[in-house]
mmCIF file of C-alpha atoms and ligand atoms in Angstrom:
data_model
loop_
_atom_site.group_PDB
_atom_site.id
_atom_site.type_symbol
_atom_site.label_atom_id
_atom_site.label_comp_id
_atom_site.label_asym_id
_atom_site.label_seq_id
_atom_site.Cartn_x
_atom_site.Cartn_y
_atom_site.Cartn_z
ATOM 1 C CA MET S 122 -67.414 48.631 122.897
ATOM 2 C CA ALA S 123 -67.441 49.156 126.615
ATOM 3 C CA LEU S 124 -67.852 52.060 128.989
ATOM 4 C CA ILE S 125 -64.728 52.290 131.075
ATOM 5 C CA VAL S 126 -64.191 54.505 134.102
ATOM 6 C CA GLN S 127 -60.524 55.055 134.930
ATOM 7 C CA LYS S 128 -59.457 56.642 138.185
ATOM 8 C CA TYR S 129 -55.945 58.002 138.653
ATOM 9 C CA GLY S 130 -54.668 58.813 142.155
ATOM 10 C CA GLY S 131 -52.430 61.665 143.229
ATOM 11 C CA THR S 132 -49.144 59.894 142.526
ATOM 12 C CA SER S 133 -50.321 59.114 138.975
ATOM 13 C CA VAL S 134 -50.981 62.800 138.233
ATOM 14 C CA GLY S 135 -48.219 64.235 140.442
ATOM 15 C CA THR S 136 -46.312 66.013 137.650
ATOM 16 C CA ILE S 137 -47.005 67.367 134.179
ATOM 17 C CA GLU S 138 -45.107 64.392 132.729
ATOM 18 C CA LYS S 139 -47.329 62.005 134.638
ATOM 19 C CA ILE S 140 -50.460 63.845 133.521
ATOM 20 C CA LYS S 141 -49.284 63.364 129.930
ATOM 21 C CA ASN S 142 -48.849 59.686 130.666
ATOM 22 C CA VAL S 143 -52.420 59.473 132.006
ATOM 23 C CA ALA S 144 -53.665 61.273 128.900
ATOM 24 C CA LYS S 145 -51.892 58.662 126.758
ATOM 25 C CA ARG S 146 -53.513 55.806 128.652
ATOM 26 C CA ALA S 147 -56.982 57.327 128.423
ATOM 27 C CA ALA S 148 -56.437 58.037 124.708
ATOM 28 C CA ARG S 149 -55.310 54.479 124.092
ATOM 29 C CA THR S 150 -58.515 53.165 125.660
ATOM 30 C CA LYS S 151 -60.530 55.567 123.542
ATOM 31 C CA ASP S 152 -58.649 54.374 120.431
ATOM 32 C CA GLN S 153 -59.714 50.833 121.252
ATOM 33 C CA GLY S 154 -63.266 52.025 120.662
ATOM 34 C CA HIS S 155 -64.449 52.401 124.249
ATOM 35 C CA ASP S 156 -66.271 55.242 125.949
ATOM 36 C CA VAL S 157 -63.894 56.667 128.531
ATOM 37 C CA VAL S 158 -64.543 58.580 131.735
ATOM 38 C CA VAL S 159 -61.465 59.576 133.692
ATOM 39 C CA VAL S 160 -61.727 60.490 137.377
ATOM 40 C CA VAL S 161 -58.685 62.156 138.918
ATOM 41 C CA SER S 162 -57.347 63.112 142.332
ATOM 42 C CA ALA S 163 -55.357 66.214 143.095
ATOM 43 C CA MET S 164 -51.614 66.131 142.364
ATOM 44 C CA SER S 165 -49.864 64.248 145.163
ATOM 45 C CA GLY S 166 -49.272 66.425 148.224
ATOM 46 C CA GLU S 167 -51.640 69.113 146.963
ATOM 47 C CA THR S 168 -54.601 68.366 149.247
ATOM 48 C CA ASN S 169 -52.271 68.396 152.249
ATOM 49 C CA ARG S 170 -50.836 71.713 151.106
ATOM 50 C CA LEU S 171 -54.305 73.241 150.745
ATOM 51 C CA LEU S 172 -55.443 72.010 154.144
ATOM 52 C CA GLY S 173 -52.194 73.353 155.598
ATOM 53 C CA LEU S 174 -52.953 76.834 154.277
ATOM 54 C CA ALA S 175 -56.342 76.831 155.979
ATOM 55 C CA HIS S 176 -54.823 75.614 159.210
ATOM 56 C CA GLN S 177 -52.423 78.531 159.223
ATOM 57 C CA LEU S 178 -55.469 80.736 159.658
ATOM 58 C CA ALA S 179 -57.426 78.739 162.167
ATOM 59 C CA GLU S 180 -56.819 75.778 164.430
ATOM 60 C CA ILE S 181 -60.248 74.438 163.514
ATOM 61 C CA PRO S 182 -61.211 76.040 160.205
ATOM 62 C CA ASN S 183 -64.868 76.373 159.269
ATOM 63 C CA GLU S 184 -65.595 73.098 157.523
ATOM 64 C CA ARG S 185 -67.789 74.529 154.785
ATOM 65 C CA GLU S 186 -64.940 76.814 153.735
ATOM 66 C CA LEU S 187 -62.344 74.101 154.262
ATOM 67 C CA ASP S 188 -64.105 72.060 151.567
ATOM 68 C CA VAL S 189 -64.117 75.070 149.247
ATOM 69 C CA VAL S 190 -60.328 75.157 149.613
ATOM 70 C CA ALA S 191 -59.587 71.405 149.653
ATOM 71 C CA SER S 192 -61.699 70.658 146.581
ATOM 72 C CA THR S 193 -59.649 72.932 144.323
ATOM 73 C CA GLY S 194 -56.772 70.456 143.910
ATOM 74 C CA GLU S 195 -58.986 68.254 141.747
ATOM 75 C CA GLN S 196 -60.194 71.204 139.666
ATOM 76 C CA VAL S 197 -56.605 71.846 138.637
ATOM 77 C CA THR S 198 -55.946 68.258 137.538
ATOM 78 C CA ILE S 199 -59.144 67.893 135.475
ATOM 79 C CA GLY S 200 -58.341 71.093 133.610
ATOM 80 C CA LEU S 201 -54.745 70.054 132.991
ATOM 81 C CA LEU S 202 -55.715 66.576 131.837
ATOM 82 C CA ALA S 203 -58.387 67.921 129.489
ATOM 83 C CA ILE S 204 -55.789 70.311 128.033
ATOM 84 C CA ALA S 205 -53.297 67.472 127.584
ATOM 85 C CA LEU S 206 -55.903 65.355 125.778
ATOM 86 C CA THR S 207 -56.992 68.216 123.547
ATOM 87 C CA GLU S 208 -53.356 68.878 122.693
ATOM 88 C CA MET S 209 -53.062 65.243 121.590
ATOM 89 C CA GLY S 210 -55.995 65.749 119.232
ATOM 90 C CA TYR S 211 -58.731 64.162 121.351
ATOM 91 C CA LYS S 212 -62.035 65.691 122.324
ATOM 92 C CA ALA S 213 -62.158 66.092 126.084
ATOM 93 C CA ARG S 214 -64.262 67.986 128.615
ATOM 94 C CA SER S 215 -63.710 68.481 132.322
ATOM 95 C CA PHE S 216 -66.421 68.310 134.975
ATOM 96 C CA CYS S 217 -66.311 69.565 138.550
ATOM 97 C CA GLY S 218 -68.492 67.709 141.033
ATOM 98 C CA PHE S 219 -71.137 70.433 141.021
ATOM 99 C CA GLN S 220 -71.350 70.438 137.224
ATOM 100 C CA ILE S 221 -72.370 66.789 137.000
ATOM 101 C CA PRO S 222 -73.806 67.080 139.701
ATOM 102 C CA VAL S 223 -72.594 64.711 142.406
ATOM 103 C CA LEU S 224 -75.215 65.296 145.079
ATOM 104 C CA THR S 225 -74.119 64.680 148.661
ATOM 105 C CA ASP S 226 -75.351 65.276 152.182
ATOM 106 C CA SER S 227 -74.011 68.317 154.042
ATOM 107 C CA ALA S 228 -71.453 66.546 156.214
ATOM 108 C CA PHE S 229 -68.548 68.755 155.147
ATOM 109 C CA VAL S 230 -65.118 67.101 155.053
ATOM 110 C CA LYS S 231 -66.727 63.633 154.996
ATOM 111 C CA ALA S 232 -69.841 63.986 152.841
ATOM 112 C CA ARG S 233 -71.685 60.954 151.533
ATOM 113 C CA ILE S 234 -72.938 60.694 147.965
ATOM 114 C CA LYS S 235 -76.740 60.633 147.698
ATOM 115 C CA LYS S 236 -77.157 60.665 143.947
ATOM 116 C CA ILE S 237 -75.249 61.191 140.721
ATOM 117 C CA GLU S 238 -76.973 62.432 137.584
ATOM 118 C CA GLY S 239 -75.489 60.581 134.637
ATOM 119 C CA GLU S 240 -76.916 62.741 131.826
ATOM 120 C CA THR S 241 -74.242 65.412 131.556
ATOM 121 C CA ILE S 242 -71.471 62.877 131.234
ATOM 122 C CA GLN S 243 -73.529 60.691 128.898
ATOM 123 C CA ALA S 244 -74.106 63.666 126.621
ATOM 124 C CA ALA S 245 -70.380 64.382 126.440
ATOM 125 C CA LEU S 246 -69.628 60.736 125.673
ATOM 126 C CA LYS S 247 -72.191 60.810 122.874
ATOM 127 C CA GLU S 248 -70.293 63.700 121.347
ATOM 128 C CA GLY S 249 -67.188 61.491 121.326
ATOM 129 C CA MET S 250 -65.604 63.283 124.259
ATOM 130 C CA ILE S 251 -63.378 61.771 126.902
ATOM 131 C CA ALA S 252 -65.078 62.961 130.110
ATOM 132 C CA VAL S 253 -62.667 64.110 132.799
ATOM 133 C CA VAL S 254 -64.276 64.177 136.235
ATOM 134 C CA ALA S 255 -62.988 65.692 139.465
ATOM 135 C CA GLY S 256 -62.854 63.123 142.237
ATOM 136 C CA PHE S 257 -63.441 63.990 145.886
ATOM 137 C CA GLN S 258 -65.973 66.768 145.132
ATOM 138 C CA GLY S 259 -69.718 67.032 145.599
ATOM 139 C CA ILE S 260 -72.456 69.554 146.152
ATOM 140 C CA ASP S 261 -75.185 69.561 148.800
ATOM 141 C CA ASP S 262 -78.862 70.610 148.675
ATOM 142 C CA THR S 263 -77.999 74.211 149.460
ATOM 143 C CA GLY S 264 -75.444 74.417 146.655
ATOM 144 C CA ALA S 265 -72.436 74.296 148.959
ATOM 145 C CA ILE S 266 -69.317 72.459 147.798
ATOM 146 C CA THR S 267 -68.538 69.322 149.776
ATOM 147 C CA THR S 268 -65.710 66.785 149.832
ATOM 148 C CA LEU S 269 -65.931 63.039 150.423
ATOM 149 C CA GLY S 270 -63.160 62.570 152.978
ATOM 150 C CA ARG S 271 -59.488 61.765 152.405
ATOM 151 C CA GLY S 272 -58.994 59.276 149.621
ATOM 152 C CA GLY S 273 -62.510 60.073 148.417
ATOM 153 C CA SER S 274 -61.700 60.027 144.699
ATOM 154 C CA ASP S 275 -61.918 56.234 144.764
ATOM 155 C CA THR S 276 -65.499 56.561 145.907
ATOM 156 C CA SER S 277 -66.219 59.236 143.278
ATOM 157 C CA ALA S 278 -64.982 56.868 140.585
ATOM 158 C CA VAL S 279 -66.938 53.839 141.720
ATOM 159 C CA ALA S 280 -70.062 55.951 142.211
ATOM 160 C CA VAL S 281 -69.730 57.452 138.726
ATOM 161 C CA ALA S 282 -69.224 53.940 137.343
ATOM 162 C CA ALA S 283 -72.399 52.806 139.134
ATOM 163 C CA ALA S 284 -74.404 55.797 137.870
ATOM 164 C CA LEU S 285 -73.270 55.215 134.269
ATOM 165 C CA LYS S 286 -73.545 51.421 134.559
ATOM 166 C CA ALA S 287 -69.947 51.194 133.390
ATOM 167 C CA ASP S 288 -68.486 47.819 132.518
ATOM 168 C CA VAL S 289 -65.531 48.306 134.802
ATOM 169 C CA CYS S 290 -64.019 50.873 137.147
ATOM 170 C CA GLU S 291 -60.247 50.786 136.836
ATOM 171 C CA ILE S 292 -58.424 52.240 139.822
ATOM 172 C CA TYR S 293 -54.891 53.190 138.777
ATOM 173 C CA THR S 294 -52.490 53.578 141.632
ATOM 174 C CA ASP S 295 -48.805 53.192 142.499
ATOM 175 C CA VAL S 296 -49.075 49.495 143.374
ATOM 176 C CA ASP S 297 -50.103 46.938 140.820
ATOM 177 C CA GLY S 298 -52.866 45.254 142.751
ATOM 178 C CA VAL S 299 -53.961 43.812 146.051
ATOM 179 C CA TYR S 300 -51.421 41.501 147.622
ATOM 180 C CA THR S 301 -51.737 38.619 150.068
ATOM 181 C CA THR S 302 -49.895 40.870 152.501
ATOM 182 C CA ASP S 303 -47.567 43.864 152.604
ATOM 183 C CA PRO S 304 -44.721 43.041 150.157
ATOM 184 C CA ASN S 305 -42.430 45.182 152.298
ATOM 185 C CA ILE S 306 -42.782 42.589 155.034
ATOM 186 C CA CYS S 307 -43.031 39.397 152.980
ATOM 187 C CA ALA S 308 -40.936 39.396 149.840
ATOM 188 C CA ASP S 309 -42.974 36.467 148.535
ATOM 189 C CA ALA S 310 -46.339 38.261 148.891
ATOM 190 C CA ARG S 311 -48.489 37.307 145.917
ATOM 191 C CA LYS S 312 -50.718 39.512 143.834
ATOM 192 C CA LEU S 313 -54.330 38.327 144.010
ATOM 193 C CA GLU S 314 -56.029 37.892 140.658
ATOM 194 C CA LYS S 315 -59.482 38.351 142.156
ATOM 195 C CA ILE S 316 -60.880 39.178 145.549
ATOM 196 C CA SER S 317 -64.449 39.515 146.782
ATOM 197 C CA PHE S 318 -65.911 42.818 147.933
ATOM 198 C CA GLU S 319 -66.349 41.339 151.398
ATOM 199 C CA GLU S 320 -62.697 40.364 151.694
ATOM 200 C CA MET S 321 -61.563 43.701 150.275
ATOM 201 C CA LEU S 322 -63.662 45.515 152.873
ATOM 202 C CA GLU S 323 -61.981 43.590 155.663
ATOM 203 C CA LEU S 324 -58.532 44.131 154.176
ATOM 204 C CA ALA S 325 -59.158 47.835 153.523
ATOM 205 C CA SER S 326 -60.481 48.472 157.004
ATOM 206 C CA LEU S 327 -57.546 46.552 158.415
ATOM 207 C CA GLY S 328 -55.039 48.885 156.902
ATOM 208 C CA ALA S 329 -54.345 47.637 153.380
ATOM 209 C CA LYS S 330 -54.697 51.149 152.045
ATOM 210 C CA VAL S 331 -55.325 50.555 148.364
ATOM 211 C CA LEU S 332 -58.947 51.689 148.203
ATOM 212 C CA GLN S 333 -61.070 54.000 150.297
ATOM 213 C CA ILE S 334 -63.396 51.721 152.262
ATOM 214 C CA ARG S 335 -66.492 53.523 151.109
ATOM 215 C CA SER S 336 -65.661 52.888 147.472
ATOM 216 C CA VAL S 337 -65.691 49.147 148.158
ATOM 217 C CA GLU S 338 -69.051 49.458 149.937
ATOM 218 C CA PHE S 339 -70.369 51.311 146.905
ATOM 219 C CA GLY S 340 -69.010 48.697 144.536
ATOM 220 C CA MET S 341 -70.593 45.933 146.551
ATOM 221 C CA LYS S 342 -73.969 47.658 146.724
ATOM 222 C CA TYR S 343 -74.176 48.383 143.008
ATOM 223 C CA GLY S 344 -72.139 45.479 141.710
ATOM 224 C CA VAL S 345 -69.397 47.597 140.123
ATOM 225 C CA ARG S 346 -66.444 45.517 138.993
ATOM 226 C CA ILE S 347 -63.311 47.242 140.295
ATOM 227 C CA HIS S 348 -59.897 46.651 138.745
ATOM 228 C CA VAL S 349 -57.009 47.857 140.904
ATOM 229 C CA ARG S 350 -53.882 48.274 138.782
ATOM 230 C CA SER S 351 -50.716 50.279 138.291
ATOM 231 C CA SER S 352 -50.549 53.394 136.147
ATOM 232 C CA PHE S 353 -46.844 52.753 135.545
ATOM 233 C CA ASN S 354 -47.102 49.423 133.717
ATOM 234 C CA ASP S 355 -49.590 47.285 131.799
ATOM 235 C CA ASN S 356 -49.740 44.342 134.191
ATOM 236 C CA PRO S 357 -53.194 43.080 134.988
ATOM 237 C CA GLY S 358 -54.004 44.029 138.564
ATOM 238 C CA THR S 359 -56.576 42.665 140.993
ATOM 239 C CA ILE S 360 -60.292 42.446 140.220
ATOM 240 C CA VAL S 361 -62.578 43.201 143.152
ATOM 241 C CA THR S 362 -65.891 41.582 142.389
ATOM 242 C CA ARG S 363 -68.838 39.483 143.558
ATOM 243 C CA GLU S 364 -68.008 36.272 145.335
ATOM 244 C CA GLU S 365 -69.849 34.194 142.706
ATOM 245 C CA GLU S 366 -67.371 35.371 140.077
ATOM 246 C CA ILE S 367 -64.440 33.899 141.909
ATOM 247 C CA MET S 368 -63.872 30.302 140.949
ATOM 248 C CA GLU S 369 -61.603 28.983 143.618
ATOM 249 C CA THR S 370 -61.749 30.730 146.919
ATOM 250 C CA ALA S 371 -58.781 30.181 149.148
ATOM 251 C CA VAL S 372 -59.542 29.532 152.796
ATOM 252 C CA VAL S 373 -57.378 32.518 153.618
ATOM 253 C CA SER S 374 -56.817 35.300 151.078
ATOM 254 C CA GLY S 375 -54.598 37.652 152.977
ATOM 255 C CA VAL S 376 -52.880 38.791 156.146
ATOM 256 C CA ALA S 377 -53.388 42.396 157.165
ATOM 257 C CA TYR S 378 -52.027 44.393 160.042
ATOM 258 C CA SER S 379 -52.549 47.700 161.691
ATOM 259 C CA LYS S 380 -50.135 49.453 163.979
ATOM 260 C CA SER S 381 -52.435 52.289 164.878
ATOM 261 C CA GLU S 382 -54.074 50.570 167.825
ATOM 262 C CA ALA S 383 -54.088 51.227 171.550
ATOM 263 C CA LYS S 384 -55.464 49.099 174.341
ATOM 264 C CA ILE S 385 -57.154 50.167 177.561
ATOM 265 C CA THR S 386 -57.982 47.895 180.491
ATOM 266 C CA ILE S 387 -60.300 48.719 183.371
ATOM 267 C CA VAL S 388 -59.218 46.595 186.278
ATOM 268 C CA LYS S 389 -61.667 45.111 188.799
ATOM 269 C CA VAL S 390 -64.960 46.495 187.571
ATOM 270 C CA PRO S 391 -67.970 45.446 189.689
ATOM 271 C CA ASP S 392 -69.723 42.929 187.407
ATOM 272 C CA LYS S 393 -73.292 44.223 187.267
ATOM 273 C CA PRO S 394 -75.884 44.624 184.520
ATOM 274 C CA GLY S 395 -75.472 47.904 182.703
ATOM 275 C CA ILE S 396 -71.765 48.275 183.400
ATOM 276 C CA ALA S 397 -70.665 47.936 179.761
ATOM 277 C CA ALA S 398 -73.195 50.539 178.682
ATOM 278 C CA LYS S 399 -71.901 52.917 181.378
ATOM 279 C CA ILE S 400 -68.336 52.471 180.195
ATOM 280 C CA PHE S 401 -68.857 52.699 176.441
ATOM 281 C CA LYS S 402 -71.505 55.447 176.294
ATOM 282 C CA PRO S 403 -69.087 58.267 177.254
ATOM 283 C CA LEU S 404 -66.623 56.993 174.646
ATOM 284 C CA SER S 405 -69.163 57.036 171.840
ATOM 285 C CA ASP S 406 -70.352 60.445 173.051
ATOM 286 C CA ALA S 407 -66.759 61.617 172.574
ATOM 287 C CA ASN S 408 -66.788 60.179 169.011
ATOM 288 C CA ILE S 409 -64.229 57.526 169.869
ATOM 289 C CA VAL S 410 -64.557 54.296 167.916
ATOM 290 C CA VAL S 411 -63.997 51.206 170.012
ATOM 291 C CA ASP S 412 -62.818 48.119 168.164
ATOM 292 C CA VAL S 413 -61.913 44.925 170.019
ATOM 293 C CA ILE S 414 -63.625 44.330 173.377
ATOM 294 C CA VAL S 415 -62.564 41.561 175.730
ATOM 295 C CA GLN S 416 -64.324 40.957 179.029
ATOM 296 C CA ASN S 417 -63.413 38.051 181.215
ATOM 297 C CA VAL S 418 -65.867 36.036 183.261
ATOM 298 C CA SER S 419 -65.995 37.155 186.831
ATOM 299 C CA VAL S 420 -65.821 34.669 189.660
ATOM 300 C CA THR S 421 -65.587 37.102 192.532
ATOM 301 C CA GLY S 422 -68.117 39.640 191.282
ATOM 302 C CA PHE S 423 -65.399 41.696 189.602
ATOM 303 C CA THR S 424 -64.220 41.626 186.028
ATOM 304 C CA ASP S 425 -61.430 43.140 183.931
ATOM 305 C CA LEU S 426 -62.588 44.804 180.771
ATOM 306 C CA THR S 427 -60.205 45.483 177.906
ATOM 307 C CA PHE S 428 -60.902 47.323 174.668
ATOM 308 C CA THR S 429 -58.979 48.951 171.850
ATOM 309 C CA VAL S 430 -59.247 52.360 170.228
ATOM 310 C CA GLY S 431 -57.332 54.076 167.448
ATOM 311 C CA ARG S 432 -53.972 55.319 168.679
ATOM 312 C CA THR S 433 -54.843 58.904 167.849
ATOM 313 C CA ASP S 434 -57.800 58.654 170.246
ATOM 314 C CA TYR S 435 -55.754 57.000 172.987
ATOM 315 C CA LYS S 436 -55.163 60.018 175.261
ATOM 316 C CA LYS S 437 -58.742 61.186 174.974
ATOM 317 C CA ALA S 438 -60.039 57.675 175.621
ATOM 318 C CA MET S 439 -57.829 57.281 178.713
ATOM 319 C CA LEU S 440 -59.214 60.528 180.147
ATOM 320 C CA VAL S 441 -62.825 59.603 179.466
ATOM 321 C CA THR S 442 -62.397 56.066 180.791
ATOM 322 C CA GLY S 443 -60.533 57.251 183.878
ATOM 323 C CA LYS S 444 -63.562 59.300 184.847
ATOM 324 C CA THR S 445 -66.031 56.494 184.205
ATOM 325 C CA ALA S 446 -63.879 54.004 186.119
ATOM 326 C CA LYS S 447 -64.117 56.172 189.249
ATOM 327 C CA GLU S 448 -67.864 56.491 188.840
ATOM 328 C CA VAL S 449 -68.444 52.766 188.568
ATOM 329 C CA GLY S 450 -66.054 51.905 191.386
ATOM 330 C CA ALA S 451 -63.381 50.121 189.358
ATOM 331 C CA GLU S 452 -59.901 49.704 190.815
ATOM 332 C CA LYS S 453 -57.861 51.375 188.087
ATOM 333 C CA VAL S 454 -57.317 51.952 184.381
ATOM 334 C CA VAL S 455 -54.180 50.861 182.588
ATOM 335 C CA GLY S 456 -53.310 51.509 178.963
ATOM 336 C CA ASP S 457 -50.844 50.510 176.309
ATOM 337 C CA ASP S 458 -50.469 52.292 172.996
ATOM 338 C CA LYS S 459 -47.782 49.996 171.627
ATOM 339 C CA ILE S 460 -49.983 47.270 170.319
ATOM 340 C CA ALA S 461 -50.870 46.034 166.868
ATOM 341 C CA LYS S 462 -53.625 44.030 165.264
ATOM 342 C CA VAL S 463 -52.823 41.201 162.889
ATOM 343 C CA SER S 464 -55.674 39.650 160.926
ATOM 344 C CA ILE S 465 -56.286 36.907 158.447
ATOM 345 C CA VAL S 466 -59.149 37.250 155.997
ATOM 346 C CA GLY S 467 -60.841 34.717 153.740
ATOM 347 C CA MET S 468 -64.308 33.890 152.458
ATOM 348 C CA ALA S 469 -63.902 30.151 152.730
ATOM 349 C CA MET S 470 -63.145 30.462 156.435
ATOM 350 C CA ARG S 471 -66.896 30.259 156.914
ATOM 351 C CA SER S 472 -66.940 26.631 155.931
ATOM 352 C CA HIS S 473 -63.563 25.476 157.239
ATOM 353 C CA SER S 474 -62.791 24.556 160.800
ATOM 354 C CA GLY S 475 -59.412 24.748 162.432
ATOM 355 C CA VAL S 476 -58.415 28.106 160.984
ATOM 356 C CA ALA S 477 -58.426 29.848 164.359
ATOM 357 C CA THR S 478 -56.463 27.032 165.968
ATOM 358 C CA LYS S 479 -53.843 27.296 163.270
ATOM 359 C CA VAL S 480 -53.512 31.041 163.869
ATOM 360 C CA PHE S 481 -53.099 30.583 167.609
ATOM 361 C CA GLU S 482 -50.608 27.725 167.249
ATOM 362 C CA THR S 483 -48.582 29.633 164.699
ATOM 363 C CA LEU S 484 -48.255 32.667 166.942
ATOM 364 C CA ALA S 485 -47.584 30.515 169.999
ATOM 365 C CA ALA S 486 -44.748 28.711 168.239
ATOM 366 C CA GLU S 487 -42.965 32.061 167.961
ATOM 367 C CA GLY S 488 -43.680 32.962 171.569
ATOM 368 C CA ILE S 489 -46.021 35.773 170.545
ATOM 369 C CA ASN S 490 -48.589 36.444 173.228
ATOM 370 C CA ILE S 491 -52.153 37.144 172.103
ATOM 371 C CA LEU S 492 -53.615 40.060 174.024
ATOM 372 C CA GLY S 493 -57.107 39.922 172.574
ATOM 373 C CA ILE S 494 -59.055 38.272 169.773
ATOM 374 C CA THR S 495 -61.992 39.238 167.579
ATOM 375 C CA THR S 496 -63.561 37.359 164.753
ATOM 376 C CA SER S 497 -66.137 37.823 162.059
ATOM 377 C CA GLU S 498 -67.369 35.186 159.619
ATOM 378 C CA ILE S 499 -64.451 35.836 157.314
ATOM 379 C CA LYS S 500 -61.794 37.283 159.615
ATOM 380 C CA ILE S 501 -59.739 36.487 162.704
ATOM 381 C CA SER S 502 -57.876 39.348 164.358
ATOM 382 C CA CYS S 503 -55.350 39.072 167.153
ATOM 383 C CA LEU S 504 -53.964 41.879 169.245
ATOM 384 C CA ILE S 505 -50.266 41.535 169.899
ATOM 385 C CA GLU S 506 -47.369 43.653 171.088
ATOM 386 C CA GLU S 507 -46.405 46.029 168.314
ATOM 387 C CA LYS S 508 -42.791 44.851 168.168
ATOM 388 C CA TYR S 509 -43.956 41.410 166.945
ATOM 389 C CA THR S 510 -46.039 42.731 164.036
ATOM 390 C CA GLU S 511 -43.669 41.848 161.189
ATOM 391 C CA LEU S 512 -42.831 38.464 162.637
ATOM 392 C CA ALA S 513 -46.513 37.625 163.120
ATOM 393 C CA VAL S 514 -47.387 38.663 159.568
ATOM 394 C CA ARG S 515 -44.536 36.568 158.180
ATOM 395 C CA VAL S 516 -45.307 33.389 160.074
ATOM 396 C CA LEU S 517 -49.048 33.581 159.359
ATOM 397 C CA HIS S 518 -48.408 34.253 155.678
ATOM 398 C CA ARG S 519 -46.249 31.151 155.585
ATOM 399 C CA ALA S 520 -48.556 28.999 157.718
ATOM 400 C CA PHE S 521 -51.424 29.538 155.304
ATOM 401 C CA ASP S 522 -49.230 29.063 152.241
ATOM 402 C CA LEU S 523 -50.024 32.448 150.799
ATOM 403 C CA GLY S 524 -46.735 33.272 149.157
ATOM 404 C CA ASN S 525 -45.508 32.729 145.652
ATOM 405 C CA PRO S 526 -44.205 29.224 145.114
ATOM 406 C CA VAL S 527 -40.491 29.195 145.892
ATOM 407 C CA GLU S 528 -38.339 28.485 142.875
ATOM 408 C CA ALA S 529 -36.413 25.254 143.051
HETATM 409 N N1 LIG E 803 -57.223 64.597 146.965
HETATM 410 C C1 LIG E 803 -57.962 63.919 147.987
HETATM 411 C C2 LIG E 803 -57.038 63.436 149.076
HETATM 412 O O1 LIG E 803 -55.844 63.649 149.001
HETATM 413 C C3 LIG E 803 -58.822 62.830 147.466
HETATM 414 C C4 LIG E 803 -58.078 61.674 146.866
HETATM 415 O O2 LIG E 803 -56.915 61.780 146.533
HETATM 416 O O3 LIG E 803 -58.681 60.608 146.700
HETATM 417 O O4 LIG E 803 -57.465 62.863 150.035
HETATM 418 MG MG1 MG E 804 -55.956 56.987 147.270
#
């Protein structure tokens, strides 16, 4: 007998029919003799609707109250699911975040979990109940309701699994696992059987939107085995787990891309100590996250400095940088918000040489110009013109042999 946490996202509980389907799945697991905790999101579209209501009243609604509103979507689904289970003859009990409690800090709208008390849920399980837990919700020291940021139910589920020392945290979603790349771009994209937390973190932060990044961080920290799978079929999905559990690591596990990038270049900056600090301090003060930074070596005492920001921050970043550029005596600032980032990720990259060369040669062969490069131990990212994104993903996917074997 195992303790299984199952998390169902908004699309899996989007209608009454789908809620019944989730109830059937949870019941089936219970019938197999396991203890079952189900964590659910709000019905698809509901959180957006709730936030929309608040925004009709204020351009920037009070965040404490915004969380009071946004968190209600999950309260509806736990109640409905518990009713569905009871109707099927199972014992079920719903839990809001504050009833467990899921203790968080007070950063409304993006709160972080500090602690989860497992006793309330444990007690319900002992009584033979299926515990139905609201994702996304928490409570702070003062008793205020908090939410964990968009997509936060994933993190709720993994955190609950960690607190209860569950055997597995199954994340049910509308795709049946983590793929080597976006199947919409490469028809031969292959479902990965297993992937390490580290690789998943890189893929998630690069725009493979299957799991909220923080849930993967949580899983890694507490060693929670995560199984990403579809709620619409019984196919095994992808296991996200410790590296040691993965027998054969491919050099490259996947190709990710992100089209939400923008690039800013400061032309002819006087190359003096302290210049980078002067340029990036105002950006961090404005809460703008800078990603790739490229600075060339100066021969004449001047340098060009290029960096990327999220596209939604582009205008703000251009304004801030324009000001700084004047102050430091740079020639001008130019920007481009039509760029993309294509990345390859793989644990075994650490011990293999020639991976970067292969990436560069592959892109060059298609005439794709690389506008900037960053690397980590297990990742190589290239900035390219946005219009080449799909082509770049396809050729890299092929170059590293990631696809399903072609049938003869
Ligand atoms: N309902 C929340 C959202 O839409 C949390 C979640 O679905 O994970 O972001
Ligand atoms: Mg989600």
